[in-house]
Structures are given as C-alpha cells and as structure tokens.
Amino acid sequence: MLALLQQFFIAAFILLAPLHAFAQGDIIGQQQQAIEKVDEAIDALADVVASEAVDDAALVDARLELEKLSRDLLESGVKFRPRLSEINDRLDQLGPARGEGEPPEPEVVVQERQRLLDEKATINAMIGEAETLSVRIGRLVDDVAQKRRELFTNALSRRFDISAAFGPEVAEEFSSDIKRLYGTVSSWLNYVTQVKLRAALLAAGASLLCALALLIGGRRYFGDFITPDIDVEEPSYLARLTVALSSTLLPSAALALFLSLTYFLFHAFGVLPDEIAQLLRALFIVIATVFFVYRLTSAALAPRMPSWRLLPIECGASSRLCWLVAAMAGVTAFDYFMGRVYSVIGSQLSLTVATSLGATVAVGVLLILIGMVRPFPPKEEGEKPRPWPVSFRLLIFLVGIATILAALFGYIGFARFLSQQVVVTGAILATMYIGFLTSGAIGGEGAFARSRTGRLMAERLGLDEGVMDQLGLVAALGINILVVLIGAPMILLQWGFHLADLTTWTYGIANEIRIGSISFSIIGILTGIVVLVLGYFITRWFQAWLDGSVMARSRMDTGVRNSIRTAIGYVGVAIAALIGISAAGIDLSNLALVAGALSLGIGFGLQNIVSNFVSGLILLVERPFKAGDWIVAGAVSGTVKKISVRATEIETFQRQTVILPNSELINAAVGNWTHKNSLGRLEIPVGVAYGSDVRRVHGILMDIARSHPLVLKNPEPFVHFANFGDSSLDFEVRVYLADILRQLEVQNDIRFAIVEAFDKEGIEIPFPQRDLHLRSGFAAASDLQAKSPEQQVPDEKGEG
C-alpha cells in the first residue's frame, strides 16, 4: 500500500513539474540575457580604458560602470540559488538512478531526472560565466587605477618649453581669446535677457532667499558665536576659537549655498549652455574659495580686534599677512579660472603656459614674503619683532622656492599643483586645526559648563556640573569626528581624487570590512547600535509606564514592583542586545570561541562575579527582602534601597550607603524587620530603687504603655519584672507597633512619660553605687586576729 502511494505522489509530482519548469525557464532566459549584456558592456569599457586619449574623468566613469556591472553579476548569481536548491531537493526525492540488475524505473522518472540534471548543468555554466566576467571586471578596475596613476604622474612631471611664453604672439593670442570670451558671454547674456530672463531671475532670487535665510537664521540663533563682543577685553580661548570658526563657516556656507543653488537652477531651467556652464562653474568655485580663505584669515588674525586674535601677533603684521594670503588666493584662483577659459575656447598651449608661469611664480614670491614677516612682538622694548619659528619659516621658504624653480624649469603642472595645494589645502588644514583646538577647549574640565551654550543648557534643563562635563566630552568627540569626516574628503579631492572614488571607498567600507575570515559592516554595526539604544530607551519607558500606570493602581507592594521592574529591565536590555547583534550582521554561532574563552575566564577569575550575579537572581525571585525593608546583615543595619544582580544597596540610619555583594546575603544569616509586614515588638528596660512598691510600678508602666497612640491593643502591652539587679529592681516594658520603623519616636515618648510619672509618684530610678571603706594596716590586723579561725577567709594561695 505504501509503495502504491509513493508511486502515486511521484507520478503527480512529475506531471506538475513541467509547468513549474516552464516558469523557471523564463528566469534562466532572463539571466542569460542579463549576463550577455554585461559581457557586451565590459567589452565597450575595455576599449575605453585601452584608449590613449582617455582622461581621468572618463576613467572614473568607467570604474563606476564596472562596479555597477559587478553588482549586477552578483545579483544574477543570487537569483539562481533558490532554483538550484529546489533542483537538488527534487533530485533527492527522485533518488539516484537504478543500476544493473535492479528493476527499471518508469520512463517519466528517468526523463524528469535527466531534465533536472541538464537544467542544473546550464545554471552552473551560467554561474561560471558570471564568475569569469567578475574576474575580468576586477582586472579592468586594476587597469583603471594604474592608468589614473600614470596620468597623474605625467601631469606633474611633464615639462613645457617656457620660451614660447615670452614671445610677442602671446599677447596677441591673449587679446584675441579675451575678445572671443567676451563675444561668448555677450551672446549668452542676450539669449538670457530675451528668452530666459524670467527663469534666470527666478533661479537667482530663490537662491538668494535660501542663502539669506541661512545667514540670517544662523546669525539669529548663533549670533553670539559669530560676532565678537568688542566690550570684552580678554575673551577666553574657547570663545575666540568658536567665533573664528563660526564667523568663517556660516558666511562661507551661505555663499556656497547661493552659488551652487544658482548653478543647479540655471542648469535645470535650461539657462546654461555647455560652454557657459563650464565657465560659470569655474567662476563660482573661484569666488567661493577666495571668500573662504579671506574669511578664515580675517577671523584667525583679526587685524582690527587684537583681543580676539588667535595668534599673539602684532597688528601691523596681522594686516600684512591678511593681504598677502588674500593676494595669494586671488592669484591662484585667477590661474585656475583662466585655465578653464582657455580649455573652453580652445586657446593655444603657449597662452596657458604663460599664465600659469606668471601665477605660480607670483605665488612663490608671496610665500617667501609671508616667511619674511616678523609677526610676534619682541620680548623686550626696543628690540625688533620676532620672526616665525625656524622650522615653519624654512618650510615656507622651501615651498616658495620649489614653486618658483619648478615653474622656471618648465614643470608648470607641478608648480600649479604646489600653488593650489598651498592655498586650498592650507585653508582646509587651518580650518581643521581650529576645529581640533575648539574640540580640545570644549573637552577641558568645566569648559563646556562655562560656555554660553553650557550655561543656557544648565539653566533650562537643570543639569549639574558632572553632567555638563560629560556633555562637553561628547561634544568634543562629535566635533573631532565632524572635522575629520568633512576635512579629509576635501583634502583628498584636492590631491587628485574624484568624488566617485570617495563614494566607492565609503560604500565598500560601510558595507563590508574583511579581516582574515571575519567580515563586518560599519552600516550594520551602526544599525545594531541604534537598535540597541532604541531598545534600551523603549525598555526604560515600558518600565516607567508599567510601574507608574499599571502596578501603582493595583496597590502592589513596593518590593514586588521593584523586582518586576528590575527583571523587565534586564530582559528588555538582553532582548535589545540580541536584536542589535543580529541587526549588525554578526553571526551568533561565530561567538562560540568567545563563549568558550568566557567560560574559561569564569572558571578562573570571574567566580565571585558570577556568584554575585546568580545570588542577585535568587534574591529577585525568592524575595527574602525587598526595597524599603529594614534588614540586619552582620554588622550592617539599614534600609534596602536597590537590589541589582551584582550587589544590594543598603542605606544605614546614619545615611551611609553600603554596597553589599549579593553572595554575602545568600550565604549568611540576614535579619529582616519588615519581611511580611512592619509589625514589631519594642522593649524598653527601666529600673527602680529597692524598697519601691513594685505593684505600683507595674501599674504605672502598664498605663503608660496602653495610653500611647502608636502602641497596638492586640497584642496588648506587657510589663515584665525582669530581675533583681545589683542596684535596682529591673522591669521591661514590651509593646507592639504597627510600624516598627517608628520605634525611636515611641521609645522617646514612653521614656519621657516614665520619668514624669515616677517623679510624680516619688519613685526613684537608681544608678549603680559602690561604697569604698579605707582602713589603716594596724586596725585591719587587729580585726583579723580577733576573728575565730572559722571566720578567717583563705586568700588566693589557700592561706588564712
């Protein structure tokens, strides 16, 4: 019967298989076409890379396209995995082919097995082809990198004949090119005024409004950090750094926003033809760069406000340095812009060489002049101002002389590269340095709390100095990270890298970092951290809601509420940690080695910690005491404030906090005055003099105990005649209190009442008395002889 059922299901499976195979065959055909298109695209890109006329921008585009093709191949391989898994499962169901001597299989089974094997072979062949193409793409990417390095090296090491730059035809070419430029710009302006005037005005107006909104809004909310206060004679170094950084970045950001948005809207509205777009982009870059360098120099050197100057230099030197740096930035910007102009209008190479030669030599001379400035005030009156430090001065002279010599020897590309890096990279590094100094100043002890922002936060949020100091450290760390994330890419862009390179690196680093056989993702790690933080705050919110809204209404005991809240906190954080680890892409099975090492560590060095942890869990579950209980553990007596998994916090009646490990509370005897309830008995000893009416004393004490409002009627008070003491008749008043924590109050009241009642009744409360009788030695000997032998008491030696 079972064999017939098996044959039935196999037959049904085989009959339905062609329908499913038809649907899967469509996927195979689609992926085959995709792989063929990738192969054709790789051939085209290989021709581009092998071309001799290719430039750096085209190579960057080719690399991006190759990386996209690589991802497409990876997706194609991934799409085959479900089908391969399904084919393997169906082959396992059909089983291996029967050998010789075994009964023959049905023909449909043989055909189905062969069809599956053929399909599996086809898919494996396509996957192999995709892998081959991936290897080819990797080689082409390496070729692109090698060719880009060669282009960069050739651009810097190429030598030009500068003699052509001094010929009379250079001036004629320059005049002719200026006329052509004027004609190009004039025709564009006529086109804009006649056809695109409304679009151009709308784009410029919208860009201006956005820039003004940023500038005005920034000055409104951060005006104290942008405009220095001239009334402050000695501002703090943090205030000077903040003003220098803010007064540079905000106006520069507003100008950059205006220029970039104007260019984008002009391009979107069809206002810019290709030639004008290149010229306008170069002009906007030049304007933004020169403005940024000027603002940074003015903010750091502050020629008109010596108290806000970052460097202790003289006013005259400050002004000269500002002009020299501005001139150097202007010359470099002019060279860059004219290079773009010559490229757009197709000028002669000699004109480009002449312009770059003059600009680079001028930059070198300006650098030498900066090195010759004596900025620092003299140590004593009558002496000359002090120069720059020797190392800095030598570095400036070397760069300036190297720029001039490179230009004069015909290495114009290297000279232009040096001059541009001195201006642009120098400005970026100076800004980063100010940012790092600001971070260090904010992270100083108490610095953030003394700043304007810190004082404002402390007033509005009610934060103490410790929290403000921690916030200062966080702010300092955030500033450092921000400076690196912004400054480092800008420097790389200046040194020949393209935005596509940075995007590719960022994508690769963010998605996968491989160290040996271990791989992790920064995005995954950040995602895991975000999930963990969100889970932590959600757990804390749920704890507060459950404790304040649910358990508080149920009139649940405080200790039970604390145990439930603590348990939910640990469970929630554990779940958030597991979800965060999974979101980070970390395979928990890879942590087996870590778990083994942790177990070894527990066996040797973490025994006490684990013992306390387990003891804490036992305390939370069994609840021998709870938060708010009055316990006595050895020499410690006080109120339980908090029970955690490692230790219990106890506050003594002297307001001393004692952190007691949980293992001591489990392994030793602990007394709990308020375990089930706060009912407790109080004993007050009192003594009266011999000869007192003990019945009367007993009655007075009973009346005092019964009359106190905090003493329970049931169990009723009891007065115990305890002992015949050396100096008194000892009684003990025993009363029961509903709240044993109020025992001191009851003791005081009863003792005051006893003193007043005894004084009224004339009953004496005695104190210990000793009578000391002194005799001379002769009298003592006479008395001893007068006694009979039976009356003599032997001494310690047994003698009479």
CSV table of C-alpha atoms in Angstrom, one decimal, residues 295-678:
chain,number,residue,atom,x,y,z
A,295,ARG,CA,37.2,85.0,5.9
A,296,LEU,CA,39.3,82.4,7.6
A,297,THR,CA,42.4,84.6,7.6
A,298,SER,CA,40.5,87.6,8.9
A,299,ALA,CA,38.8,85.5,11.6
A,300,ALA,CA,42.1,83.9,12.8
A,301,LEU,CA,44.3,87.0,12.6
A,302,ALA,CA,41.6,89.6,13.5
A,303,PRO,CA,43.5,92.8,12.3
A,304,ARG,CA,41.1,95.2,13.9
A,305,MET,CA,40.4,93.3,17.1
A,306,PRO,CA,43.6,92.3,18.9
A,307,SER,CA,41.8,90.7,21.8
A,308,TRP,CA,40.0,88.2,19.6
A,309,ARG,CA,43.2,87.2,17.7
A,310,LEU,CA,44.1,83.5,17.8
A,311,LEU,CA,47.8,84.1,17.5
A,312,PRO,CA,49.8,86.6,19.6
A,313,ILE,CA,51.0,88.7,16.7
A,314,GLU,CA,51.3,92.4,16.2
A,315,CYS,CA,48.6,94.4,14.5
A,316,GLY,CA,50.8,95.6,11.6
A,317,ALA,CA,51.9,92.0,10.9
A,318,SER,CA,48.3,90.8,11.1
A,319,SER,CA,47.2,93.2,8.4
A,320,ARG,CA,50.2,92.4,6.1
A,321,LEU,CA,49.5,88.7,6.5
A,322,CYS,CA,45.9,89.1,5.6
A,323,TRP,CA,46.7,91.0,2.4
A,324,LEU,CA,49.4,88.5,1.4
A,325,VAL,CA,47.2,85.5,1.9
A,326,ALA,CA,44.3,87.1,0.1
A,327,ALA,CA,46.6,88.0,-2.8
A,328,MET,CA,48.0,84.5,-3.0
A,329,ALA,CA,44.4,83.1,-3.0
A,330,GLY,CA,43.4,85.6,-5.7
A,331,VAL,CA,46.4,84.8,-8.0
A,332,THR,CA,45.8,81.0,-7.6
A,333,ALA,CA,42.1,81.5,-8.3
A,334,PHE,CA,42.9,83.6,-11.4
A,335,ASP,CA,45.2,80.9,-12.8
A,336,TYR,CA,42.6,78.2,-12.2
A,337,PHE,CA,39.8,80.2,-13.9
A,338,MET,CA,41.9,81.3,-16.9
A,339,GLY,CA,42.9,77.6,-17.3
A,340,ARG,CA,39.2,76.7,-17.6
A,341,VAL,CA,38.6,79.6,-20.0
A,342,TYR,CA,41.5,78.6,-22.3
A,343,SER,CA,40.1,75.0,-22.3
A,344,VAL,CA,36.6,76.1,-23.2
A,345,ILE,CA,37.5,78.5,-26.0
A,346,GLY,CA,40.4,76.3,-27.3
A,347,SER,CA,43.4,78.6,-26.7
A,348,GLN,CA,47.0,77.9,-27.7
A,349,LEU,CA,49.1,75.9,-25.2
A,350,SER,CA,51.6,78.8,-25.0
A,351,LEU,CA,49.0,81.1,-23.5
A,352,THR,CA,48.2,78.5,-20.8
A,353,VAL,CA,51.9,78.1,-20.0
A,354,ALA,CA,52.4,81.9,-19.9
A,355,THR,CA,49.5,82.5,-17.5
A,356,SER,CA,50.4,79.6,-15.2
A,357,LEU,CA,54.1,80.6,-15.2
A,358,GLY,CA,53.3,84.1,-14.0
A,359,ALA,CA,50.7,82.9,-11.4
A,360,THR,CA,53.0,80.2,-9.9
A,361,VAL,CA,56.0,82.5,-9.7
A,362,ALA,CA,53.8,85.1,-8.0
A,363,VAL,CA,52.5,82.6,-5.5
A,364,GLY,CA,56.1,81.5,-4.7
A,365,VAL,CA,57.2,85.2,-4.2
A,366,LEU,CA,54.2,85.8,-1.9
A,367,LEU,CA,55.1,82.7,0.1
A,368,ILE,CA,58.6,84.0,0.6
A,369,LEU,CA,57.2,87.4,1.6
A,370,ILE,CA,55.0,85.7,4.2
A,371,GLY,CA,58.0,83.8,5.6
A,372,MET,CA,59.9,87.1,5.9
A,373,VAL,CA,57.2,88.7,8.0
A,374,ARG,CA,58.1,89.2,11.7
A,375,PRO,CA,54.7,88.7,13.3
A,376,PHE,CA,55.5,88.2,17.0
A,377,PRO,CA,56.1,91.1,19.4
A,378,PRO,CA,59.6,91.5,20.8
A,379,LYS,CA,60.4,90.1,24.3
A,380,GLU,CA,61.8,93.4,25.4
A,381,GLU,CA,61.2,97.0,24.4
A,382,GLY,CA,63.4,98.4,21.7
A,383,GLU,CA,64.0,95.1,20.0
A,384,LYS,CA,62.7,94.1,16.6
A,385,PRO,CA,59.6,91.9,16.3
A,386,ARG,CA,60.4,88.2,16.4
A,387,PRO,CA,60.1,86.1,13.2
A,388,TRP,CA,58.2,82.8,12.6
A,389,PRO,CA,59.7,79.7,14.3
A,390,VAL,CA,62.7,78.4,12.3
A,391,SER,CA,61.0,75.1,11.2
A,392,PHE,CA,57.9,76.9,9.9
A,393,ARG,CA,59.9,79.6,8.2
A,394,LEU,CA,62.1,77.1,6.4
A,395,LEU,CA,59.1,75.1,5.3
A,396,ILE,CA,57.6,78.3,3.7
A,397,PHE,CA,60.8,79.3,2.0
A,398,LEU,CA,61.3,75.7,0.7
A,399,VAL,CA,57.8,75.5,-0.8
A,400,GLY,CA,58.0,79.1,-2.3
A,401,ILE,CA,61.4,78.4,-3.8
A,402,ALA,CA,60.4,75.0,-5.1
A,403,THR,CA,57.3,76.5,-6.8
A,404,ILE,CA,59.4,79.2,-8.5
A,405,LEU,CA,62.1,76.8,-9.6
A,406,ALA,CA,59.5,74.3,-10.9
A,407,ALA,CA,57.8,77.0,-13.0
A,408,LEU,CA,61.1,78.4,-14.3
A,409,PHE,CA,62.4,74.9,-15.3
A,410,GLY,CA,59.2,74.3,-17.2
A,411,TYR,CA,57.4,71.9,-14.8
A,412,ILE,CA,54.2,74.0,-14.9
A,413,GLY,CA,51.9,71.2,-13.9
A,414,PHE,CA,53.9,70.5,-10.7
A,415,ALA,CA,54.2,74.2,-9.9
A,416,ARG,CA,50.4,74.7,-10.3
A,417,PHE,CA,49.8,71.7,-8.1
A,418,LEU,CA,52.0,73.1,-5.4
A,419,SER,CA,50.5,76.6,-5.5
A,420,GLN,CA,46.9,75.3,-5.4
A,421,GLN,CA,47.7,73.0,-2.5
A,422,VAL,CA,49.3,75.8,-0.6
A,423,VAL,CA,46.2,77.9,-0.8
A,424,VAL,CA,43.3,75.4,-0.8
A,425,THR,CA,44.7,72.6,1.2
A,426,GLY,CA,46.4,75.1,3.6
A,427,ALA,CA,43.0,76.7,4.2
A,428,ILE,CA,41.3,73.4,4.8
A,429,LEU,CA,44.1,72.3,7.2
A,430,ALA,CA,43.9,75.6,9.1
A,431,THR,CA,40.1,75.2,9.5
A,432,MET,CA,40.6,71.6,10.7
A,433,TYR,CA,43.2,72.7,13.1
A,434,ILE,CA,40.9,75.4,14.5
A,435,GLY,CA,38.2,72.7,14.8
A,436,PHE,CA,40.5,70.4,16.7
A,437,LEU,CA,41.6,73.3,19.0
A,438,THR,CA,37.9,74.1,19.6
A,439,SER,CA,37.2,70.5,20.4
A,440,GLY,CA,40.1,70.3,22.9
A,441,ALA,CA,38.9,73.5,24.5
A,442,ILE,CA,35.3,72.3,24.9
A,443,GLY,CA,36.5,69.0,26.3
A,444,GLY,CA,38.5,70.6,29.0
A,445,GLU,CA,37.3,70.1,32.6
A,446,GLY,CA,34.4,72.5,33.2
A,447,ALA,CA,34.9,74.4,29.9
A,448,PHE,CA,31.6,73.4,28.4
A,449,ALA,CA,29.7,74.4,31.6
A,450,ARG,CA,31.4,77.9,31.5
A,451,SER,CA,30.5,78.4,27.8
A,452,ARG,CA,27.3,80.3,26.7
A,453,THR,CA,25.7,77.1,25.4
A,454,GLY,CA,26.6,75.2,28.5
A,455,ARG,CA,25.1,77.9,30.8
A,456,LEU,CA,22.0,78.0,28.7
A,457,MET,CA,21.5,74.2,28.8
A,458,ALA,CA,22.2,74.1,32.6
A,459,GLU,CA,19.6,76.8,33.2
A,460,ARG,CA,16.9,75.3,31.0
A,461,LEU,CA,17.4,71.6,31.7
A,462,GLY,CA,18.7,71.9,35.3
A,463,LEU,CA,21.9,69.9,34.7
A,464,ASP,CA,24.6,69.7,37.2
A,465,GLU,CA,28.4,70.2,36.6
A,466,GLY,CA,29.1,66.5,36.3
A,467,VAL,CA,26.5,66.0,33.5
A,468,MET,CA,27.7,69.2,31.8
A,469,ASP,CA,31.3,67.9,31.9
A,470,GLN,CA,30.2,64.6,30.2
A,471,LEU,CA,28.3,66.5,27.6
A,472,GLY,CA,31.4,68.6,26.9
A,473,LEU,CA,33.3,65.4,26.2
A,474,VAL,CA,30.6,64.1,23.9
A,475,ALA,CA,30.6,67.5,22.1
A,476,ALA,CA,34.3,67.4,21.7
A,477,LEU,CA,34.2,63.9,20.3
A,478,GLY,CA,31.4,64.9,17.9
A,479,ILE,CA,33.4,67.9,16.7
A,480,ASN,CA,36.5,65.8,16.1
A,481,ILE,CA,34.5,63.3,14.1
A,482,LEU,CA,32.8,66.0,12.1
A,483,VAL,CA,36.1,67.8,11.3
A,484,VAL,CA,37.6,64.5,10.0
A,485,LEU,CA,34.6,63.5,8.0
A,486,ILE,CA,34.4,66.9,6.3
A,487,GLY,CA,38.0,67.9,6.1
A,488,ALA,CA,39.6,64.6,5.0
A,489,PRO,CA,37.4,64.2,1.8
A,490,MET,CA,38.0,67.8,0.8
A,491,ILE,CA,41.8,67.3,1.0
A,492,LEU,CA,41.6,64.1,-1.0
A,493,LEU,CA,39.6,65.9,-3.6
A,494,GLN,CA,42.3,68.5,-3.9
A,495,TRP,CA,45.0,65.8,-4.3
A,496,GLY,CA,43.6,64.3,-7.5
A,497,PHE,CA,40.9,62.0,-6.2
A,498,HIS,CA,37.4,62.3,-7.5
A,499,LEU,CA,34.1,62.2,-5.7
A,500,ALA,CA,33.4,58.8,-7.3
A,501,ASP,CA,36.5,57.4,-5.6
A,502,LEU,CA,35.3,58.6,-2.2
A,503,THR,CA,31.8,57.3,-2.9
A,504,THR,CA,33.2,53.9,-3.8
A,505,TRP,CA,35.5,53.7,-0.8
A,506,THR,CA,32.7,54.8,1.5
A,507,TYR,CA,30.4,52.2,0.0
A,508,GLY,CA,33.0,49.5,0.4
A,509,ILE,CA,33.9,50.4,3.9
A,510,ALA,CA,30.3,50.8,5.0
A,511,ASN,CA,29.1,47.5,3.6
A,512,GLU,CA,31.9,45.1,4.3
A,513,ILE,CA,35.3,45.2,6.1
A,514,ARG,CA,37.1,41.9,6.0
A,515,ILE,CA,39.9,40.9,8.4
A,516,GLY,CA,41.0,37.4,7.6
A,517,SER,CA,37.9,35.2,7.7
A,518,ILE,CA,36.0,37.7,9.7
A,519,SER,CA,33.9,40.4,7.9
A,520,PHE,CA,31.8,43.1,9.4
A,521,SER,CA,29.9,46.2,8.1
A,522,ILE,CA,30.1,49.7,9.5
A,523,ILE,CA,26.5,50.3,8.5
A,524,GLY,CA,25.5,47.1,10.2
A,525,ILE,CA,27.4,48.0,13.3
A,526,LEU,CA,25.8,51.4,13.4
A,527,THR,CA,22.4,49.8,12.8
A,528,GLY,CA,23.0,47.4,15.7
A,529,ILE,CA,24.0,50.3,18.0
A,530,VAL,CA,20.9,52.3,17.0
A,531,VAL,CA,18.7,49.3,17.6
A,532,LEU,CA,20.3,48.6,21.0
A,533,VAL,CA,19.9,52.3,22.1
A,534,LEU,CA,16.3,52.3,20.9
A,535,GLY,CA,15.6,49.0,22.7
A,536,TYR,CA,17.2,50.4,25.9
A,537,PHE,CA,15.0,53.5,25.9
A,538,ILE,CA,11.9,51.5,25.0
A,539,THR,CA,12.6,49.2,27.9
A,540,ARG,CA,13.1,52.1,30.3
A,541,TRP,CA,9.9,53.7,29.0
A,542,PHE,CA,8.0,50.4,29.4
A,543,GLN,CA,9.4,50.0,32.9
A,544,ALA,CA,8.2,53.5,33.9
A,545,TRP,CA,4.8,53.0,32.3
A,546,LEU,CA,4.3,49.6,33.9
A,547,ASP,CA,5.4,50.9,37.4
A,548,GLY,CA,3.6,54.2,37.3
A,549,SER,CA,0.4,53.4,35.4
A,550,VAL,CA,-0.3,49.6,36.0
A,551,MET,CA,1.3,48.4,39.2
A,552,ALA,CA,0.7,51.7,41.1
A,553,ARG,CA,-3.1,51.3,40.5
A,554,SER,CA,-3.0,47.7,41.7
A,555,ARG,CA,-1.6,48.8,45.1
A,556,MET,CA,1.1,46.2,44.7
A,557,ASP,CA,3.8,46.0,47.3
A,558,THR,CA,6.8,48.3,46.6
A,559,GLY,CA,9.2,45.4,46.8
A,560,VAL,CA,7.2,43.3,44.3
A,561,ARG,CA,7.1,46.3,41.9
A,562,ASN,CA,10.8,46.8,42.2
A,563,SER,CA,11.5,43.1,41.5
A,564,ILE,CA,9.2,43.1,38.4
A,565,ARG,CA,10.7,46.4,37.2
A,566,THR,CA,14.2,45.1,37.6
A,567,ALA,CA,13.5,41.8,35.9
A,568,ILE,CA,11.8,43.5,32.9
A,569,GLY,CA,14.8,45.9,32.6
A,570,TYR,CA,17.3,43.1,32.3
A,571,VAL,CA,15.1,41.0,30.0
A,572,GLY,CA,14.5,44.1,27.8
A,573,VAL,CA,18.1,45.0,27.6
A,574,ALA,CA,19.1,41.4,26.8
A,575,ILE,CA,16.5,41.2,24.0
A,576,ALA,CA,17.6,44.6,22.6
A,577,ALA,CA,21.3,43.4,22.7
A,578,LEU,CA,20.4,40.2,20.8
A,579,ILE,CA,18.4,42.1,18.2
A,580,GLY,CA,21.2,44.6,17.9
A,581,ILE,CA,23.8,41.9,17.3
A,582,SER,CA,21.6,40.3,14.7
A,583,ALA,CA,21.0,43.7,13.0
A,584,ALA,CA,24.7,44.3,13.0
A,585,GLY,CA,25.1,41.2,10.9
A,586,ILE,CA,27.1,39.3,13.5
A,587,ASP,CA,26.5,35.5,13.4
A,588,LEU,CA,26.0,34.4,16.9
A,589,SER,CA,27.5,31.0,16.0
A,590,ASN,CA,30.8,32.8,15.5
A,591,LEU,CA,30.8,33.8,19.1
A,592,ALA,CA,31.3,30.2,20.2
A,593,LEU,CA,35.0,30.8,20.7
A,594,VAL,CA,34.3,33.9,22.7
A,595,ALA,CA,31.8,32.0,24.8
A,596,GLY,CA,34.5,29.3,25.4
A,597,ALA,CA,37.0,31.9,26.5
A,598,LEU,CA,34.5,33.5,28.7
A,599,SER,CA,33.7,30.2,30.3
A,600,LEU,CA,37.4,29.7,31.0
A,601,GLY,CA,37.6,33.1,32.5
A,602,ILE,CA,34.6,32.4,34.7
A,603,GLY,CA,36.2,29.2,35.9
A,604,PHE,CA,39.4,31.1,37.0
A,605,GLY,CA,38.8,34.8,37.6
A,606,LEU,CA,35.1,35.6,37.4
A,607,GLN,CA,33.8,33.2,40.1
A,608,ASN,CA,32.8,35.9,42.5
A,609,ILE,CA,31.1,38.0,39.8
A,610,VAL,CA,29.1,35.0,38.6
A,611,SER,CA,28.3,34.0,42.2
A,612,ASN,CA,27.0,37.5,42.9
A,613,PHE,CA,25.0,37.5,39.7
A,614,VAL,CA,23.3,34.2,40.4
A,615,SER,CA,22.7,35.4,44.0
A,616,GLY,CA,21.1,38.5,42.7
A,617,LEU,CA,18.7,36.5,40.5
A,618,ILE,CA,17.8,34.3,43.5
A,619,LEU,CA,17.1,37.4,45.6
A,620,LEU,CA,14.9,38.9,42.9
A,621,VAL,CA,13.0,35.6,42.5
A,622,GLU,CA,12.7,34.4,46.2
A,623,ARG,CA,12.4,38.0,47.6
A,624,PRO,CA,13.7,37.3,51.2
A,625,PHE,CA,13.8,41.1,51.4
A,626,LYS,CA,12.7,43.9,49.1
A,627,ALA,CA,13.4,47.6,48.5
A,628,GLY,CA,12.3,49.5,51.6
A,629,ASP,CA,12.8,46.7,54.1
A,630,TRP,CA,14.9,47.2,57.3
A,631,ILE,CA,17.4,44.4,57.4
A,632,VAL,CA,20.4,43.4,59.5
A,633,ALA,CA,23.3,41.7,57.7
A,634,GLY,CA,26.2,41.1,60.0
A,635,ALA,CA,27.4,44.5,61.2
A,636,VAL,CA,25.3,46.3,58.6
A,637,SER,CA,21.8,47.5,59.6
A,638,GLY,CA,19.7,49.8,57.4
A,639,THR,CA,17.1,50.2,54.7
A,640,VAL,CA,17.3,48.4,51.4
A,641,LYS,CA,17.4,50.9,48.6
A,642,LYS,CA,18.1,48.9,45.5
A,643,ILE,CA,18.6,45.2,44.6
A,644,SER,CA,20.7,44.6,41.4
A,645,VAL,CA,22.1,41.4,40.0
A,646,ARG,CA,25.5,42.0,41.4
A,647,ALA,CA,25.1,43.9,44.7
A,648,THR,CA,22.4,45.3,47.0
A,649,GLU,CA,22.4,48.9,48.1
A,650,ILE,CA,21.7,49.5,51.8
A,651,GLU,CA,21.3,52.9,53.5
A,652,THR,CA,22.2,52.9,57.2
A,653,PHE,CA,20.4,55.1,59.7
A,654,GLN,CA,23.5,57.4,59.6
A,655,ARG,CA,22.7,57.9,55.9
A,656,GLN,CA,25.7,55.9,54.8
A,657,THR,CA,25.3,53.9,51.7
A,658,VAL,CA,26.7,50.3,51.9
A,659,ILE,CA,27.1,48.2,48.7
A,660,LEU,CA,26.8,44.6,49.9
A,661,PRO,CA,27.6,41.8,47.4
A,662,ASN,CA,24.6,39.5,46.9
A,663,SER,CA,26.6,36.3,47.7
A,664,GLU,CA,27.1,37.5,51.3
A,665,LEU,CA,23.3,38.0,51.6
A,666,ILE,CA,22.7,34.5,50.4
A,667,ASN,CA,25.4,32.6,52.3
A,668,ALA,CA,25.0,34.4,55.6
A,669,ALA,CA,22.0,34.9,58.0
A,670,VAL,CA,20.1,38.1,57.3
A,671,GLY,CA,17.5,39.6,59.7
A,672,ASN,CA,14.5,41.3,58.2
A,673,TRP,CA,12.4,43.5,60.5
A,674,THR,CA,9.8,44.1,57.8
A,675,HIS,CA,9.7,40.8,55.9
A,676,LYS,CA,6.0,40.1,55.9
A,677,ASN,CA,4.8,43.3,57.4
A,678,SER,CA,6.1,46.2,59.5
